[in-house]
Amino acid sequence: MKNFVSVHDVENIDSLVQQALAFKNNPLSQVAVGKGKRIGCLFLNPSMRTRLSTQIAAQNLGMEAIVFNVGQEGWSLEFEEGAIMNGTTVEHVKDAAPIFGKYFDILAIRTFPALKNRTDDYSEQYINQVIRYAGIPVISLESATLHPLQSFTDIITIQEELRLHNIVSKPKIVLSWAPHVKALPQCVANSFSQWVNAWGKADFVIAHPEGYALDEQYTKGATITHNLEEALANADFVYVKNWSTYHDYGKIKCTDSSWMLTNEKMKMTNNARVMHCLPVRRNVELSDEILDGPNSIITQQAGNRVWAAQTVLSEILKSTNGK
Ligand code: CP
């Protein structure tokens, strides 16, 4: 593994999941793999889980992790090729990224979309520029369109649950849109769809109001419905997430609270486990009764972020150590 920016960087999802669960069982089993190595974690946007889990994962492998909140503490970066930098940006990624390449062995970066121009966001200019100029392996801590560490975690959590409850049949997984007060990126929904489809071992249904269709490159293969009740019937997992509109880009077109999951709606499921990447707006996106109830596996899910990050770091370290 050279970089980790999407599911396309993964050869075999199942073997990666096995490695992650092995790390969960024995966190320090590869404590020497990253000895003397350093990861730079650059945040252009806020984070709690991604930041902490990546640091813990690096430490479990014997690495040093340095976090740099570029968005708040660093010089404001320019990503546009040929930019005339007479505005607010101070340093070009062409100049900064090679320096990160000198300081670190692996670079990890979080860059949210602006949600103003779909073509710009979906070009993934920020992370692609970093990959181009850093000269070291790059890990996405969530980019403009994808959140691969989250999605890998989600597949780990689903497989862990299947194993825990001795479920051998193909699970029904529902990605359910939920309301939100802010226009949010499509990253988590895109990425979850991409990973579930690539994994290929589930009946995958996406439920959202009209106007919220995601980019087909991620959802192709899933059953798509605007009827939440129909989607929830016999579901084994319900992944709740808001996203803003993709086609008429970055808008809020629905605030209908009937899209919020409740215990009443859960009766239609197969005693489904409820997932969310967090942070979550309580009683807007998900009800208290679900979040505090027995079907929620969100804390387990967030805990698994460590094992996903540790597995990816281990894979990259092993592939670069031999060079
Ligand atoms: N799920 C997730 O990425 O959480 P943070 O934004 O807190 O990192």
PDB file of N, CA and C in Angstrom, residues 189-290:
ATOM      1  N   ALA A 189     -21.010   9.279   3.161  1.00  0.00           N
ATOM      2  CA  ALA A 189     -21.985   8.477   2.400  1.00  0.00           C
ATOM      3  C   ALA A 189     -21.356   7.918   1.117  1.00  0.00           C
ATOM      4  N   ASN A 190     -20.599   8.746   0.407  1.00  0.00           N
ATOM      5  CA  ASN A 190     -19.888   8.270  -0.800  1.00  0.00           C
ATOM      6  C   ASN A 190     -18.986   7.102  -0.457  1.00  0.00           C
ATOM      7  N   SER A 191     -18.195   7.334   0.579  1.00  0.00           N
ATOM      8  CA  SER A 191     -17.147   6.388   0.936  1.00  0.00           C
ATOM      9  C   SER A 191     -17.734   5.078   1.459  1.00  0.00           C
ATOM     10  N   PHE A 192     -18.770   5.189   2.309  1.00  0.00           N
ATOM     11  CA  PHE A 192     -19.418   3.985   2.833  1.00  0.00           C
ATOM     12  C   PHE A 192     -19.981   3.169   1.667  1.00  0.00           C
ATOM     13  N   SER A 193     -20.625   3.865   0.731  1.00  0.00           N
ATOM     14  CA  SER A 193     -21.191   3.171  -0.437  1.00  0.00           C
ATOM     15  C   SER A 193     -20.087   2.494  -1.239  1.00  0.00           C
ATOM     16  N   GLN A 194     -19.005   3.218  -1.431  1.00  0.00           N
ATOM     17  CA  GLN A 194     -17.891   2.665  -2.210  1.00  0.00           C
ATOM     18  C   GLN A 194     -17.335   1.391  -1.555  1.00  0.00           C
ATOM     19  N   TRP A 195     -17.174   1.428  -0.233  1.00  0.00           N
ATOM     20  CA  TRP A 195     -16.591   0.279   0.485  1.00  0.00           C
ATOM     21  C   TRP A 195     -17.564  -0.893   0.548  1.00  0.00           C
ATOM     22  N   VAL A 196     -18.839  -0.624   0.825  1.00  0.00           N
ATOM     23  CA  VAL A 196     -19.806  -1.740   0.909  1.00  0.00           C
ATOM     24  C   VAL A 196     -19.921  -2.406  -0.461  1.00  0.00           C
ATOM     25  N   ASN A 197     -19.964  -1.608  -1.508  1.00  0.00           N
ATOM     26  CA  ASN A 197     -20.045  -2.174  -2.860  1.00  0.00           C
ATOM     27  C   ASN A 197     -18.787  -2.969  -3.204  1.00  0.00           C
ATOM     28  N   ALA A 198     -17.629  -2.448  -2.834  1.00  0.00           N
ATOM     29  CA  ALA A 198     -16.374  -3.159  -3.127  1.00  0.00           C
ATOM     30  C   ALA A 198     -16.279  -4.448  -2.306  1.00  0.00           C
ATOM     31  N   TRP A 199     -16.783  -4.406  -1.090  1.00  0.00           N
ATOM     32  CA  TRP A 199     -16.775  -5.600  -0.219  1.00  0.00           C
ATOM     33  C   TRP A 199     -17.675  -6.679  -0.831  1.00  0.00           C
ATOM     34  N   GLY A 200     -18.846  -6.261  -1.267  1.00  0.00           N
ATOM     35  CA  GLY A 200     -19.720  -7.124  -2.062  1.00  0.00           C
ATOM     36  C   GLY A 200     -20.401  -8.244  -1.294  1.00  0.00           C
ATOM     37  N   LYS A 201     -20.456  -8.158   0.041  1.00  0.00           N
ATOM     38  CA  LYS A 201     -21.028  -9.265   0.804  1.00  0.00           C
ATOM     39  C   LYS A 201     -22.280  -8.846   1.576  1.00  0.00           C
ATOM     40  N   ALA A 202     -23.020  -7.883   1.039  1.00  0.00           N
ATOM     41  CA  ALA A 202     -24.233  -7.410   1.717  1.00  0.00           C
ATOM     42  C   ALA A 202     -25.293  -7.052   0.684  1.00  0.00           C
ATOM     43  N   ASP A 203     -26.565  -7.101   1.135  1.00  0.00           N
ATOM     44  CA  ASP A 203     -27.632  -6.468   0.354  1.00  0.00           C
ATOM     45  C   ASP A 203     -27.614  -5.017   0.782  1.00  0.00           C
ATOM     46  N   PHE A 204     -27.298  -4.137  -0.131  1.00  0.00           N
ATOM     47  CA  PHE A 204     -27.049  -2.745   0.235  1.00  0.00           C
ATOM     48  C   PHE A 204     -28.162  -1.849  -0.308  1.00  0.00           C
ATOM     49  N   VAL A 205     -28.801  -1.132   0.616  1.00  0.00           N
ATOM     50  CA  VAL A 205     -29.910  -0.242   0.255  1.00  0.00           C
ATOM     51  C   VAL A 205     -29.572   1.168   0.727  1.00  0.00           C
ATOM     52  N   ILE A 206     -29.811   2.151  -0.133  1.00  0.00           N
ATOM     53  CA  ILE A 206     -29.616   3.550   0.254  1.00  0.00           C
ATOM     54  C   ILE A 206     -30.984   4.230   0.229  1.00  0.00           C
ATOM     55  N   ALA A 207     -31.351   4.845   1.366  1.00  0.00           N
ATOM     56  CA  ALA A 207     -32.644   5.541   1.454  1.00  0.00           C
ATOM     57  C   ALA A 207     -32.392   7.028   1.660  1.00  0.00           C
ATOM     58  N   HIS A 208     -32.994   7.829   0.805  1.00  0.00           N
ATOM     59  CA  HIS A 208     -32.842   9.287   0.945  1.00  0.00           C
ATOM     60  C   HIS A 208     -34.046   9.985   0.314  1.00  0.00           C
ATOM     61  N   PRO A 209     -34.314  11.234   0.719  1.00  0.00           N
ATOM     62  CA  PRO A 209     -35.418  11.967   0.087  1.00  0.00           C
ATOM     63  C   PRO A 209     -35.068  12.279  -1.370  1.00  0.00           C
ATOM     64  N   GLU A 210     -36.087  12.625  -2.141  1.00  0.00           N
ATOM     65  CA  GLU A 210     -35.832  13.006  -3.540  1.00  0.00           C
ATOM     66  C   GLU A 210     -34.894  14.207  -3.558  1.00  0.00           C
ATOM     67  N   GLY A 211     -33.991  14.204  -4.534  1.00  0.00           N
ATOM     68  CA  GLY A 211     -33.040  15.311  -4.674  1.00  0.00           C
ATOM     69  C   GLY A 211     -31.710  15.057  -3.991  1.00  0.00           C
ATOM     70  N   TYR A 212     -31.599  13.945  -3.256  1.00  0.00           N
ATOM     71  CA  TYR A 212     -30.377  13.663  -2.499  1.00  0.00           C
ATOM     72  C   TYR A 212     -29.543  12.523  -3.093  1.00  0.00           C
ATOM     73  N   ALA A 213     -29.770  12.198  -4.370  1.00  0.00           N
ATOM     74  CA  ALA A 213     -28.994  11.121  -4.996  1.00  0.00           C
ATOM     75  C   ALA A 213     -27.509  11.454  -4.934  1.00  0.00           C
ATOM     76  N   LEU A 214     -26.718  10.442  -4.615  1.00  0.00           N
ATOM     77  CA  LEU A 214     -25.265  10.607  -4.558  1.00  0.00           C
ATOM     78  C   LEU A 214     -24.663  10.340  -5.935  1.00  0.00           C
ATOM     79  N   ASP A 215     -23.380  10.584  -6.058  1.00  0.00           N
ATOM     80  CA  ASP A 215     -22.661  10.306  -7.301  1.00  0.00           C
ATOM     81  C   ASP A 215     -22.735   8.793  -7.581  1.00  0.00           C
ATOM     82  N   GLU A 216     -23.207   8.468  -8.764  1.00  0.00           N
ATOM     83  CA  GLU A 216     -23.438   7.061  -9.117  1.00  0.00           C
ATOM     84  C   GLU A 216     -22.160   6.224  -9.108  1.00  0.00           C
ATOM     85  N   GLN A 217     -21.021   6.881  -9.281  1.00  0.00           N
ATOM     86  CA  GLN A 217     -19.773   6.098  -9.278  1.00  0.00           C
ATOM     87  C   GLN A 217     -19.583   5.371  -7.940  1.00  0.00           C
ATOM     88  N   TYR A 218     -20.208   5.870  -6.876  1.00  0.00           N
ATOM     89  CA  TYR A 218     -20.081   5.221  -5.560  1.00  0.00           C
ATOM     90  C   TYR A 218     -21.263   4.307  -5.250  1.00  0.00           C
ATOM     91  N   THR A 219     -22.438   4.662  -5.737  1.00  0.00           N
ATOM     92  CA  THR A 219     -23.654   3.950  -5.317  1.00  0.00           C
ATOM     93  C   THR A 219     -24.061   2.830  -6.271  1.00  0.00           C
ATOM     94  N   LYS A 220     -23.458   2.765  -7.444  1.00  0.00           N
ATOM     95  CA  LYS A 220     -23.853   1.779  -8.444  1.00  0.00           C
ATOM     96  C   LYS A 220     -23.827   0.378  -7.849  1.00  0.00           C
ATOM     97  N   GLY A 221     -24.905  -0.341  -7.962  1.00  0.00           N
ATOM     98  CA  GLY A 221     -24.998  -1.692  -7.381  1.00  0.00           C
ATOM     99  C   GLY A 221     -25.924  -1.715  -6.183  1.00  0.00           C
ATOM    100  N   ALA A 222     -26.118  -0.558  -5.544  1.00  0.00           N
ATOM    101  CA  ALA A 222     -27.014  -0.496  -4.385  1.00  0.00           C
ATOM    102  C   ALA A 222     -28.457  -0.308  -4.857  1.00  0.00           C
ATOM    103  N   THR A 223     -29.413  -0.748  -4.009  1.00  0.00           N
ATOM    104  CA  THR A 223     -30.820  -0.451  -4.260  1.00  0.00           C
ATOM    105  C   THR A 223     -31.099   0.919  -3.665  1.00  0.00           C
ATOM    106  N   ILE A 224     -31.693   1.810  -4.464  1.00  0.00           N
ATOM    107  CA  ILE A 224     -31.933   3.166  -3.968  1.00  0.00           C
ATOM    108  C   ILE A 224     -33.436   3.411  -3.858  1.00  0.00           C
ATOM    109  N   THR A 225     -33.852   3.933  -2.712  1.00  0.00           N
ATOM    110  CA  THR A 225     -35.279   4.178  -2.489  1.00  0.00           C
ATOM    111  C   THR A 225     -35.484   5.518  -1.778  1.00  0.00           C
ATOM    112  N   HIS A 226     -36.678   6.100  -1.985  1.00  0.00           N
ATOM    113  CA  HIS A 226     -37.060   7.310  -1.249  1.00  0.00           C
ATOM    114  C   HIS A 226     -38.026   6.962  -0.118  1.00  0.00           C
ATOM    115  N   ASN A 227     -38.198   5.662   0.107  1.00  0.00           N
ATOM    116  CA  ASN A 227     -39.139   5.197   1.118  1.00  0.00           C
ATOM    117  C   ASN A 227     -38.355   4.565   2.280  1.00  0.00           C
ATOM    118  N   LEU A 228     -38.250   5.291   3.387  1.00  0.00           N
ATOM    119  CA  LEU A 228     -37.436   4.836   4.521  1.00  0.00           C
ATOM    120  C   LEU A 228     -37.978   3.535   5.112  1.00  0.00           C
ATOM    121  N   GLU A 229     -39.298   3.450   5.270  1.00  0.00           N
ATOM    122  CA  GLU A 229     -39.906   2.257   5.873  1.00  0.00           C
ATOM    123  C   GLU A 229     -39.567   1.018   5.040  1.00  0.00           C
ATOM    124  N   GLU A 230     -39.713   1.169   3.723  1.00  0.00           N
ATOM    125  CA  GLU A 230     -39.406   0.050   2.816  1.00  0.00           C
ATOM    126  C   GLU A 230     -37.933  -0.367   2.979  1.00  0.00           C
ATOM    127  N   ALA A 231     -37.057   0.604   3.091  1.00  0.00           N
ATOM    128  CA  ALA A 231     -35.621   0.315   3.238  1.00  0.00           C
ATOM    129  C   ALA A 231     -35.343  -0.414   4.551  1.00  0.00           C
ATOM    130  N   LEU A 232     -36.032   0.007   5.608  1.00  0.00           N
ATOM    131  CA  LEU A 232     -35.724  -0.537   6.938  1.00  0.00           C
ATOM    132  C   LEU A 232     -36.213  -1.973   7.136  1.00  0.00           C
ATOM    133  N   ALA A 233     -37.127  -2.432   6.293  1.00  0.00           N
ATOM    134  CA  ALA A 233     -37.703  -3.776   6.466  1.00  0.00           C
ATOM    135  C   ALA A 233     -36.592  -4.824   6.496  1.00  0.00           C
ATOM    136  N   ASN A 234     -36.508  -5.539   7.618  1.00  0.00           N
ATOM    137  CA  ASN A 234     -35.537  -6.635   7.811  1.00  0.00           C
ATOM    138  C   ASN A 234     -34.065  -6.200   7.728  1.00  0.00           C
ATOM    139  N   ALA A 235     -33.812  -4.945   7.958  1.00  0.00           N
ATOM    140  CA  ALA A 235     -32.409  -4.488   7.920  1.00  0.00           C
ATOM    141  C   ALA A 235     -31.637  -5.044   9.111  1.00  0.00           C
ATOM    142  N   ASP A 236     -30.368  -5.410   8.866  1.00  0.00           N
ATOM    143  CA  ASP A 236     -29.490  -5.875   9.948  1.00  0.00           C
ATOM    144  C   ASP A 236     -28.631  -4.727  10.489  1.00  0.00           C
ATOM    145  N   PHE A 237     -28.327  -3.782   9.611  1.00  0.00           N
ATOM    146  CA  PHE A 237     -27.544  -2.610  10.013  1.00  0.00           C
ATOM    147  C   PHE A 237     -28.190  -1.368   9.397  1.00  0.00           C
ATOM    148  N   VAL A 238     -28.319  -0.322  10.200  1.00  0.00           N
ATOM    149  CA  VAL A 238     -28.793   0.951   9.665  1.00  0.00           C
ATOM    150  C   VAL A 238     -27.702   1.988   9.937  1.00  0.00           C
ATOM    151  N   TYR A 239     -27.118   2.499   8.865  1.00  0.00           N
ATOM    152  CA  TYR A 239     -26.071   3.518   8.970  1.00  0.00           C
ATOM    153  C   TYR A 239     -26.735   4.863   8.706  1.00  0.00           C
ATOM    154  N   VAL A 240     -26.805   5.675   9.729  1.00  0.00           N
ATOM    155  CA  VAL A 240     -27.504   6.956   9.619  1.00  0.00           C
ATOM    156  C   VAL A 240     -26.493   8.057   9.320  1.00  0.00           C
ATOM    157  N   LYS A 241     -26.807   8.895   8.341  1.00  0.00           N
ATOM    158  CA  LYS A 241     -25.885   9.989   8.006  1.00  0.00           C
ATOM    159  C   LYS A 241     -26.605  11.048   7.183  1.00  0.00           C
ATOM    160  N   ASN A 242     -26.327  12.274   7.489  1.00  0.00           N
ATOM    161  CA  ASN A 242     -26.807  13.371   6.641  1.00  0.00           C
ATOM    162  C   ASN A 242     -25.778  13.661   5.558  1.00  0.00           C
ATOM    163  N   TRP A 243     -26.242  14.110   4.425  1.00  0.00           N
ATOM    164  CA  TRP A 243     -25.368  14.712   3.421  1.00  0.00           C
ATOM    165  C   TRP A 243     -26.171  15.772   2.685  1.00  0.00           C
ATOM    166  N   SER A 244     -25.466  16.757   2.144  1.00  0.00           N
ATOM    167  CA  SER A 244     -26.136  17.787   1.343  1.00  0.00           C
ATOM    168  C   SER A 244     -26.292  17.271  -0.081  1.00  0.00           C
ATOM    169  N   THR A 245     -27.049  18.004  -0.883  1.00  0.00           N
ATOM    170  CA  THR A 245     -27.356  17.516  -2.233  1.00  0.00           C
ATOM    171  C   THR A 245     -26.111  17.486  -3.116  1.00  0.00           C
ATOM    172  N   TYR A 246     -26.064  16.468  -3.978  1.00  0.00           N
ATOM    173  CA  TYR A 246     -24.927  16.308  -4.890  1.00  0.00           C
ATOM    174  C   TYR A 246     -25.209  16.962  -6.246  1.00  0.00           C
ATOM    175  N   HIS A 247     -26.399  16.727  -6.809  1.00  0.00           N
ATOM    176  CA  HIS A 247     -26.651  17.216  -8.174  1.00  0.00           C
ATOM    177  C   HIS A 247     -26.817  18.737  -8.187  1.00  0.00           C
ATOM    178  N   ASP A 248     -27.764  19.253  -7.421  1.00  0.00           N
ATOM    179  CA  ASP A 248     -27.883  20.713  -7.249  1.00  0.00           C
ATOM    180  C   ASP A 248     -27.024  21.003  -6.019  1.00  0.00           C
ATOM    181  N   TYR A 249     -25.755  21.256  -6.251  1.00  0.00           N
ATOM    182  CA  TYR A 249     -24.697  20.953  -5.295  1.00  0.00           C
ATOM    183  C   TYR A 249     -24.732  21.727  -3.960  1.00  0.00           C
ATOM    184  N   GLY A 250     -24.514  20.951  -2.876  1.00  0.00           N
ATOM    185  CA  GLY A 250     -24.235  21.515  -1.561  1.00  0.00           C
ATOM    186  C   GLY A 250     -25.400  22.197  -0.866  1.00  0.00           C
ATOM    187  N   LYS A 251     -26.629  21.760  -1.183  1.00  0.00           N
ATOM    188  CA  LYS A 251     -27.807  22.432  -0.623  1.00  0.00           C
ATOM    189  C   LYS A 251     -28.537  21.550   0.401  1.00  0.00           C
ATOM    190  N   ILE A 252     -29.362  22.212   1.223  1.00  0.00           N
ATOM    191  CA  ILE A 252     -30.310  21.512   2.100  1.00  0.00           C
ATOM    192  C   ILE A 252     -31.671  21.634   1.426  1.00  0.00           C
ATOM    193  N   LYS A 253     -32.244  20.504   1.020  1.00  0.00           N
ATOM    194  CA  LYS A 253     -33.536  20.555   0.331  1.00  0.00           C
ATOM    195  C   LYS A 253     -34.631  19.874   1.123  1.00  0.00           C
ATOM    196  N   CYS A 254     -34.226  19.207   2.219  1.00  0.00           N
ATOM    197  CA  CYS A 254     -35.227  18.505   3.027  1.00  0.00           C
ATOM    198  C   CYS A 254     -34.884  18.685   4.501  1.00  0.00           C
ATOM    199  N   THR A 255     -35.874  19.026   5.284  1.00  0.00           N
ATOM    200  CA  THR A 255     -35.703  19.119   6.742  1.00  0.00           C
ATOM    201  C   THR A 255     -36.757  18.271   7.441  1.00  0.00           C
ATOM    202  N   ASP A 256     -37.357  17.372   6.696  1.00  0.00           N
ATOM    203  CA  ASP A 256     -38.470  16.560   7.190  1.00  0.00           C
ATOM    204  C   ASP A 256     -37.987  15.650   8.335  1.00  0.00           C
ATOM    205  N   SER A 257     -38.493  15.916   9.539  1.00  0.00           N
ATOM    206  CA  SER A 257     -38.013  15.173  10.717  1.00  0.00           C
ATOM    207  C   SER A 257     -38.477  13.721  10.716  1.00  0.00           C
ATOM    208  N   SER A 258     -39.383  13.351   9.804  1.00  0.00           N
ATOM    209  CA  SER A 258     -39.799  11.944   9.758  1.00  0.00           C
ATOM    210  C   SER A 258     -38.671  11.061   9.218  1.00  0.00           C
ATOM    211  N   TRP A 259     -37.597  11.699   8.710  1.00  0.00           N
ATOM    212  CA  TRP A 259     -36.430  10.924   8.270  1.00  0.00           C
ATOM    213  C   TRP A 259     -35.504  10.576   9.441  1.00  0.00           C
ATOM    214  N   MET A 260     -35.795  11.077  10.637  1.00  0.00           N
ATOM    215  CA  MET A 260     -34.981  10.736  11.805  1.00  0.00           C
ATOM    216  C   MET A 260     -35.399   9.358  12.331  1.00  0.00           C
ATOM    217  N   LEU A 261     -34.413   8.522  12.598  1.00  0.00           N
ATOM    218  CA  LEU A 261     -34.692   7.153  13.049  1.00  0.00           C
ATOM    219  C   LEU A 261     -35.201   7.154  14.495  1.00  0.00           C
ATOM    220  N   THR A 262     -36.264   6.393  14.738  1.00  0.00           N
ATOM    221  CA  THR A 262     -36.854   6.293  16.079  1.00  0.00           C
ATOM    222  C   THR A 262     -37.036   4.808  16.428  1.00  0.00           C
ATOM    223  N   ASN A 263     -37.346   4.530  17.683  1.00  0.00           N
ATOM    224  CA  ASN A 263     -37.603   3.137  18.092  1.00  0.00           C
ATOM    225  C   ASN A 263     -38.788   2.550  17.333  1.00  0.00           C
ATOM    226  N   GLU A 264     -39.789   3.390  17.045  1.00  0.00           N
ATOM    227  CA  GLU A 264     -40.967   2.924  16.309  1.00  0.00           C
ATOM    228  C   GLU A 264     -40.539   2.389  14.934  1.00  0.00           C
ATOM    229  N   LYS A 265     -39.693   3.152  14.263  1.00  0.00           N
ATOM    230  CA  LYS A 265     -39.244   2.717  12.921  1.00  0.00           C
ATOM    231  C   LYS A 265     -38.340   1.482  13.018  1.00  0.00           C
ATOM    232  N   MET A 266     -37.608   1.392  14.117  1.00  0.00           N
ATOM    233  CA  MET A 266     -36.693   0.246  14.291  1.00  0.00           C
ATOM    234  C   MET A 266     -37.437  -1.089  14.361  1.00  0.00           C
ATOM    235  N   LYS A 267     -38.735  -1.038  14.704  1.00  0.00           N
ATOM    236  CA  LYS A 267     -39.514  -2.285  14.802  1.00  0.00           C
ATOM    237  C   LYS A 267     -39.565  -3.016  13.466  1.00  0.00           C
ATOM    238  N   MET A 268     -39.367  -2.258  12.377  1.00  0.00           N
ATOM    239  CA  MET A 268     -39.434  -2.872  11.046  1.00  0.00           C
ATOM    240  C   MET A 268     -38.159  -3.656  10.716  1.00  0.00           C
ATOM    241  N   THR A 269     -37.098  -3.385  11.462  1.00  0.00           N
ATOM    242  CA  THR A 269     -35.803  -3.987  11.132  1.00  0.00           C
ATOM    243  C   THR A 269     -35.659  -5.357  11.776  1.00  0.00           C
ATOM    244  N   ASN A 270     -34.577  -6.012  11.416  1.00  0.00           N
ATOM    245  CA  ASN A 270     -34.233  -7.290  12.027  1.00  0.00           C
ATOM    246  C   ASN A 270     -33.374  -7.013  13.269  1.00  0.00           C
ATOM    247  N   ASN A 271     -33.957  -6.276  14.220  1.00  0.00           N
ATOM    248  CA  ASN A 271     -33.229  -5.879  15.432  1.00  0.00           C
ATOM    249  C   ASN A 271     -31.886  -5.244  15.031  1.00  0.00           C
ATOM    250  N   ALA A 272     -31.945  -4.324  14.079  1.00  0.00           N
ATOM    251  CA  ALA A 272     -30.729  -3.800  13.446  1.00  0.00           C
ATOM    252  C   ALA A 272     -29.819  -3.064  14.420  1.00  0.00           C
ATOM    253  N   ARG A 273     -28.500  -3.169  14.142  1.00  0.00           N
ATOM    254  CA  ARG A 273     -27.522  -2.326  14.846  1.00  0.00           C
ATOM    255  C   ARG A 273     -27.506  -0.984  14.136  1.00  0.00           C
ATOM    256  N   VAL A 274     -27.413   0.062  14.937  1.00  0.00           N
ATOM    257  CA  VAL A 274     -27.425   1.415  14.364  1.00  0.00           C
ATOM    258  C   VAL A 274     -26.021   2.006  14.418  1.00  0.00           C
ATOM    259  N   MET A 275     -25.598   2.547  13.273  1.00  0.00           N
ATOM    260  CA  MET A 275     -24.245   3.098  13.161  1.00  0.00           C
ATOM    261  C   MET A 275     -24.313   4.573  12.762  1.00  0.00           C
ATOM    262  N   HIS A 276     -23.305   5.301  13.169  1.00  0.00           N
ATOM    263  CA  HIS A 276     -23.131   6.703  12.763  1.00  0.00           C
ATOM    264  C   HIS A 276     -21.661   7.026  12.946  1.00  0.00           C
ATOM    265  N   CYS A 277     -21.099   7.829  12.065  1.00  0.00           N
ATOM    266  CA  CYS A 277     -19.657   8.106  12.147  1.00  0.00           C
ATOM    267  C   CYS A 277     -19.312   9.071  13.271  1.00  0.00           C
ATOM    268  N   LEU A 278     -20.295   9.875  13.715  1.00  0.00           N
ATOM    269  CA  LEU A 278     -20.100  10.928  14.725  1.00  0.00           C
ATOM    270  C   LEU A 278     -19.197  12.049  14.170  1.00  0.00           C
ATOM    271  N   PRO A 279     -19.343  13.290  14.599  1.00  0.00           N
ATOM    272  CA  PRO A 279     -20.285  13.758  15.609  1.00  0.00           C
ATOM    273  C   PRO A 279     -21.734  13.748  15.079  1.00  0.00           C
ATOM    274  N   VAL A 280     -22.674  13.625  16.021  1.00  0.00           N
ATOM    275  CA  VAL A 280     -24.084  13.550  15.643  1.00  0.00           C
ATOM    276  C   VAL A 280     -24.885  14.646  16.349  1.00  0.00           C
ATOM    277  N   ARG A 281     -25.829  15.227  15.648  1.00  0.00           N
ATOM    278  CA  ARG A 281     -26.749  16.205  16.246  1.00  0.00           C
ATOM    279  C   ARG A 281     -27.923  15.428  16.838  1.00  0.00           C
ATOM    280  N   ARG A 282     -27.937  15.332  18.155  1.00  0.00           N
ATOM    281  CA  ARG A 282     -28.998  14.582  18.838  1.00  0.00           C
ATOM    282  C   ARG A 282     -30.368  15.215  18.593  1.00  0.00           C
ATOM    283  N   ASN A 283     -31.319  14.337  18.339  1.00  0.00           N
ATOM    284  CA  ASN A 283     -32.725  14.707  18.142  1.00  0.00           C
ATOM    285  C   ASN A 283     -32.953  15.580  16.899  1.00  0.00           C
ATOM    286  N   VAL A 284     -31.934  15.613  16.050  1.00  0.00           N
ATOM    287  CA  VAL A 284     -32.098  16.196  14.711  1.00  0.00           C
ATOM    288  C   VAL A 284     -31.784  15.081  13.711  1.00  0.00           C
ATOM    289  N   GLU A 285     -30.546  14.561  13.849  1.00  0.00           N
ATOM    290  CA  GLU A 285     -30.085  13.509  12.940  1.00  0.00           C
ATOM    291  C   GLU A 285     -30.460  12.125  13.481  1.00  0.00           C
ATOM    292  N   LEU A 286     -30.313  11.962  14.791  1.00  0.00           N
ATOM    293  CA  LEU A 286     -30.668  10.699  15.450  1.00  0.00           C
ATOM    294  C   LEU A 286     -31.277  10.989  16.816  1.00  0.00           C
ATOM    295  N   SER A 287     -32.291  10.212  17.173  1.00  0.00           N
ATOM    296  CA  SER A 287     -33.009  10.473  18.437  1.00  0.00           C
ATOM    297  C   SER A 287     -32.206   9.970  19.636  1.00  0.00           C
ATOM    298  N   ASP A 288     -32.442  10.596  20.787  1.00  0.00           N
ATOM    299  CA  ASP A 288     -31.838  10.126  22.046  1.00  0.00           C
ATOM    300  C   ASP A 288     -32.128   8.642  22.264  1.00  0.00           C
ATOM    301  N   GLU A 289     -33.394   8.274  22.010  1.00  0.00           N
ATOM    302  CA  GLU A 289     -33.783   6.888  22.336  1.00  0.00           C
ATOM    303  C   GLU A 289     -32.976   5.869  21.529  1.00  0.00           C
ATOM    304  N   ILE A 290     -32.572   6.238  20.326  1.00  0.00           N
ATOM    305  CA  ILE A 290     -31.747   5.322  19.533  1.00  0.00           C
ATOM    306  C   ILE A 290     -30.295   5.391  20.012  1.00  0.00           C
TER     307      ILE A 290
END
